[in-house]
Coordinates of C-alpha atoms in Angstrom, one line a residue:
X1416 CA 70.8 68.1 119.1
X1417 CA 68.9 64.9 118.3
X1418 CA 70.6 62.6 115.8
X1419 CA 67.9 62.7 113.2
X1420 CA 67.5 63.5 109.5
X1421 CA 68.7 66.9 108.4
X1422 CA 65.0 68.0 108.2
X1423 CA 64.6 67.7 111.9
X1424 CA 67.9 69.4 112.9
X1425 CA 67.5 72.8 114.6
X1426 CA 67.8 75.8 112.4
X1427 CA 70.3 77.4 114.8
X1428 CA 72.9 74.8 114.1
X1429 CA 74.7 75.9 110.9
X1430 CA 77.2 74.3 108.7
X1431 CA 80.4 76.1 107.6
X1432 CA 79.4 79.0 105.3
X1433 CA 80.7 77.3 102.1
X1434 CA 78.4 74.3 102.7
X1435 CA 75.4 75.9 104.4
X1436 CA 75.0 78.7 101.8
X1437 CA 75.7 76.5 98.8
X1438 CA 72.7 75.6 96.8
X1439 CA 72.0 72.1 95.6
X1440 CA 71.3 71.4 91.9
X1441 CA 67.6 71.7 92.7
X1442 CA 68.1 75.2 94.1
X1443 CA 67.5 74.9 97.9
X1444 CA 70.3 75.5 100.3
X1445 CA 71.0 73.5 103.4
X1446 CA 70.0 76.4 105.7
X1447 CA 66.7 76.9 103.8
X1448 CA 65.8 73.3 103.9
X1449 CA 66.7 73.0 107.6
X1450 CA 64.8 76.1 108.5
X1451 CA 61.6 75.0 106.6
X1452 CA 61.6 71.6 108.1
X1453 CA 62.2 72.9 111.7
X1454 CA 58.6 74.2 111.5
X1455 CA 57.4 70.6 111.5
X1456 CA 56.7 69.5 115.1
X1457 CA 58.0 66.0 115.9
X1458 CA 57.8 63.6 118.8
X1459 CA 61.0 62.8 120.7
X1460 CA 62.1 59.2 121.3
X1461 CA 65.2 57.5 122.8
X1462 CA 66.5 54.7 120.7
X1463 CA 68.4 52.1 122.6
X1464 CA 70.3 48.9 121.9
X1465 CA 72.6 46.5 123.8
X1466 CA 76.0 46.2 122.2
X1467 CA 77.0 42.5 122.3
X1468 CA 80.2 41.4 124.0
X1469 CA 83.4 41.7 121.9
X1470 CA 83.8 37.9 122.2
X1471 CA 80.7 36.1 123.3
X1472 CA 82.7 32.8 123.6
X1473 CA 85.2 34.3 126.0
X1474 CA 83.8 34.8 129.6
X1475 CA 86.6 37.2 130.4
X1476 CA 85.9 39.5 127.4
X1477 CA 84.5 42.9 128.1
X1478 CA 80.8 42.9 128.4
X1479 CA 78.6 44.8 125.9
X1480 CA 77.4 48.3 126.6
X1481 CA 74.0 49.9 126.5
X1482 CA 73.9 52.6 123.7
X1483 CA 71.3 55.3 123.4
X1484 CA 70.4 58.1 120.9
X1485 CA 67.8 60.8 120.9
X1486 CA 65.7 60.9 117.7
X1487 CA 62.8 62.8 116.2
X1488 CA 62.7 61.1 112.8
X1489 CA 60.6 58.1 114.0
X1490 CA 57.3 57.0 112.6
X1491 CA 54.9 54.1 112.2
X1492 CA 55.1 52.4 108.8
X1493 CA 52.7 49.5 108.9
X1494 CA 50.0 47.9 111.0
X1495 CA 50.2 44.4 109.4
X1496 CA 52.9 43.5 110.0
X1497 CA 53.7 46.1 112.8
X1498 CA 56.6 48.1 111.4
X1499 CA 58.3 51.4 112.5
X1500 CA 61.1 53.4 111.0
X1501 CA 63.9 55.5 112.5
X1502 CA 66.4 57.6 110.6
X1503 CA 70.0 57.4 111.8
X1504 CA 72.9 59.6 110.7
X1505 CA 75.2 57.5 108.5
X1506 CA 78.3 56.4 110.4
X1507 CA 76.9 57.3 113.8
X1508 CA 77.5 54.9 116.7
X1509 CA 73.9 53.8 116.6
X1510 CA 74.0 53.3 112.8
X1511 CA 77.1 51.2 113.1
X1512 CA 75.7 49.2 116.0
X1513 CA 72.3 48.4 114.3
X1514 CA 74.2 47.3 111.2
X1515 CA 75.4 44.4 113.4
X1516 CA 72.8 44.2 116.2
X1517 CA 69.2 43.5 114.8
X1518 CA 67.4 44.0 118.1
X1519 CA 66.7 47.5 119.5
X1520 CA 64.1 49.5 121.4
X1521 CA 62.3 52.8 121.4
X1522 CA 61.0 54.8 124.4
X1523 CA 58.5 57.6 123.6
X1524 CA 59.6 60.4 125.9
X1525 CA 57.2 62.3 128.1
X1526 CA 57.3 66.1 128.4
X1527 CA 59.0 65.7 131.9
X1528 CA 61.9 63.8 130.2
X1529 CA 63.5 66.7 128.4
X1530 CA 66.7 66.1 130.4
X1531 CA 67.0 62.6 129.0
X1532 CA 66.5 63.8 125.4
X1533 CA 69.2 66.5 125.9
X1534 CA 71.6 64.1 127.5
X1535 CA 71.6 61.6 124.7
X1536 CA 71.7 64.3 122.0
X1537 CA 75.0 65.9 123.2
X1538 CA 78.0 66.1 120.9
X1539 CA 81.3 64.9 122.4
X1540 CA 79.4 63.2 125.2
X1541 CA 80.8 60.9 127.8
X1542 CA 80.3 57.1 127.6
X1543 CA 76.8 55.7 127.3
X1544 CA 77.3 53.8 130.5
X1545 CA 77.5 57.1 132.5
X1546 CA 74.5 58.5 130.6
X1547 CA 72.3 55.6 131.7
X1548 CA 73.7 55.7 135.3
X1549 CA 70.8 57.6 137.0
X1550 CA 68.0 56.9 134.6
X1551 CA 65.4 54.4 135.7
X1552 CA 64.8 51.7 133.2
X1553 CA 64.0 48.0 132.7
X1554 CA 65.6 45.7 130.3
X1555 CA 63.4 44.6 127.4
X1556 CA 62.7 40.9 127.3
X1557 CA 62.8 40.7 123.5
X1558 CA 65.7 43.0 122.8
X1559 CA 67.7 43.2 126.0
X1560 CA 67.8 47.0 125.4
X1561 CA 66.9 49.6 128.1
X1562 CA 63.3 50.7 128.2
X1563 CA 63.1 54.1 130.0
X1564 CA 60.9 54.3 133.1
X1565 CA 58.1 56.9 132.8
X1566 CA 58.1 56.8 129.0
X1567 CA 54.7 57.2 127.4
X1568 CA 55.2 54.0 125.4
X1569 CA 58.0 51.6 124.7
X1570 CA 58.6 49.3 121.7
X1571 CA 61.0 46.5 121.1
X1572 CA 62.0 45.9 117.5
X1573 CA 64.0 43.7 115.1
X1574 CA 65.5 45.2 112.0
X1575 CA 63.7 44.1 108.8
X1576 CA 65.4 46.4 106.4
X1577 CA 68.1 49.1 106.1
X1578 CA 67.8 51.7 103.4
X1579 CA 70.6 54.3 102.6
X1580 CA 69.0 57.7 102.0
X1581 CA 71.5 60.5 101.4
X1582 CA 73.6 61.0 104.6
X1583 CA 71.2 58.9 106.7
X1584 CA 70.2 55.2 107.1
X1585 CA 66.5 54.4 107.4
X1586 CA 66.1 51.4 109.7
X1587 CA 62.7 49.6 109.4
X1588 CA 62.0 47.4 112.3
X1589 CA 59.3 44.9 113.1
X1590 CA 57.7 45.6 116.5
X1591 CA 58.1 42.6 118.8
X1592 CA 56.5 44.1 121.9
X1593 CA 54.7 47.3 122.8
X1594 CA 53.7 48.7 126.2
X1595 CA 52.4 51.8 127.9
X1596 CA 54.4 52.2 131.1
X1597 CA 53.0 55.7 131.9
X1598 CA 49.7 57.4 131.2
X1599 CA 50.7 60.6 132.9
X1600 CA 51.7 63.8 131.1
X1601 CA 51.9 64.8 127.5
X1602 CA 54.6 64.0 124.9
X1603 CA 57.9 65.7 124.5
X1604 CA 58.0 67.5 121.1
X1605 CA 60.7 69.2 119.1
X1606 CA 59.8 72.4 117.2
X1607 CA 62.0 75.2 115.7
X1608 CA 65.1 73.7 117.2
X1609 CA 63.8 73.3 120.8
X1610 CA 62.2 70.7 123.0
X1611 CA 58.7 71.7 123.8
X1612 CA 55.5 70.4 125.3
X1613 CA 51.9 70.6 124.2
X1614 CA 49.6 73.3 125.6

């Protein structure tokens, strides 16, 4: 399941009954809200960042690791300056990393890259190093983060602002570079709790 805002989470993933059935003060339950928002189709992206070395001054310190996260809560914010926004679950690995690392990247996934989206959305997954092992990518010149080969578009960003919103963090980034590595195929979308393609 993509690490996105609750609105984008699939309706089939339920919270424990006491929480999912409970109504908020405004009257809507978690299940009702999630089910309604699952009807909003969204594009699927892979957010990536390079974790810096534990001790940059020590050549023998462990090297940093590439980190990736599937997201559907991603959108354009501004043209001048070029800004984008991604929603991260508060306390997730990516949220913690981007609180320290201002540079990150986004690969807009093609419909043929459903396996990549699923791989980086798994709960209890293996290390990110293994997840990247057989995925073709280049390293971004601005961010150092992986840019997925065959993606419809890639963007490199620098965090401009972080906003706490409920149980998520909204990260607003200035786009430092944008490219279109692939013109083939349509976008991978997420609708009613499943990855889909147009047509």
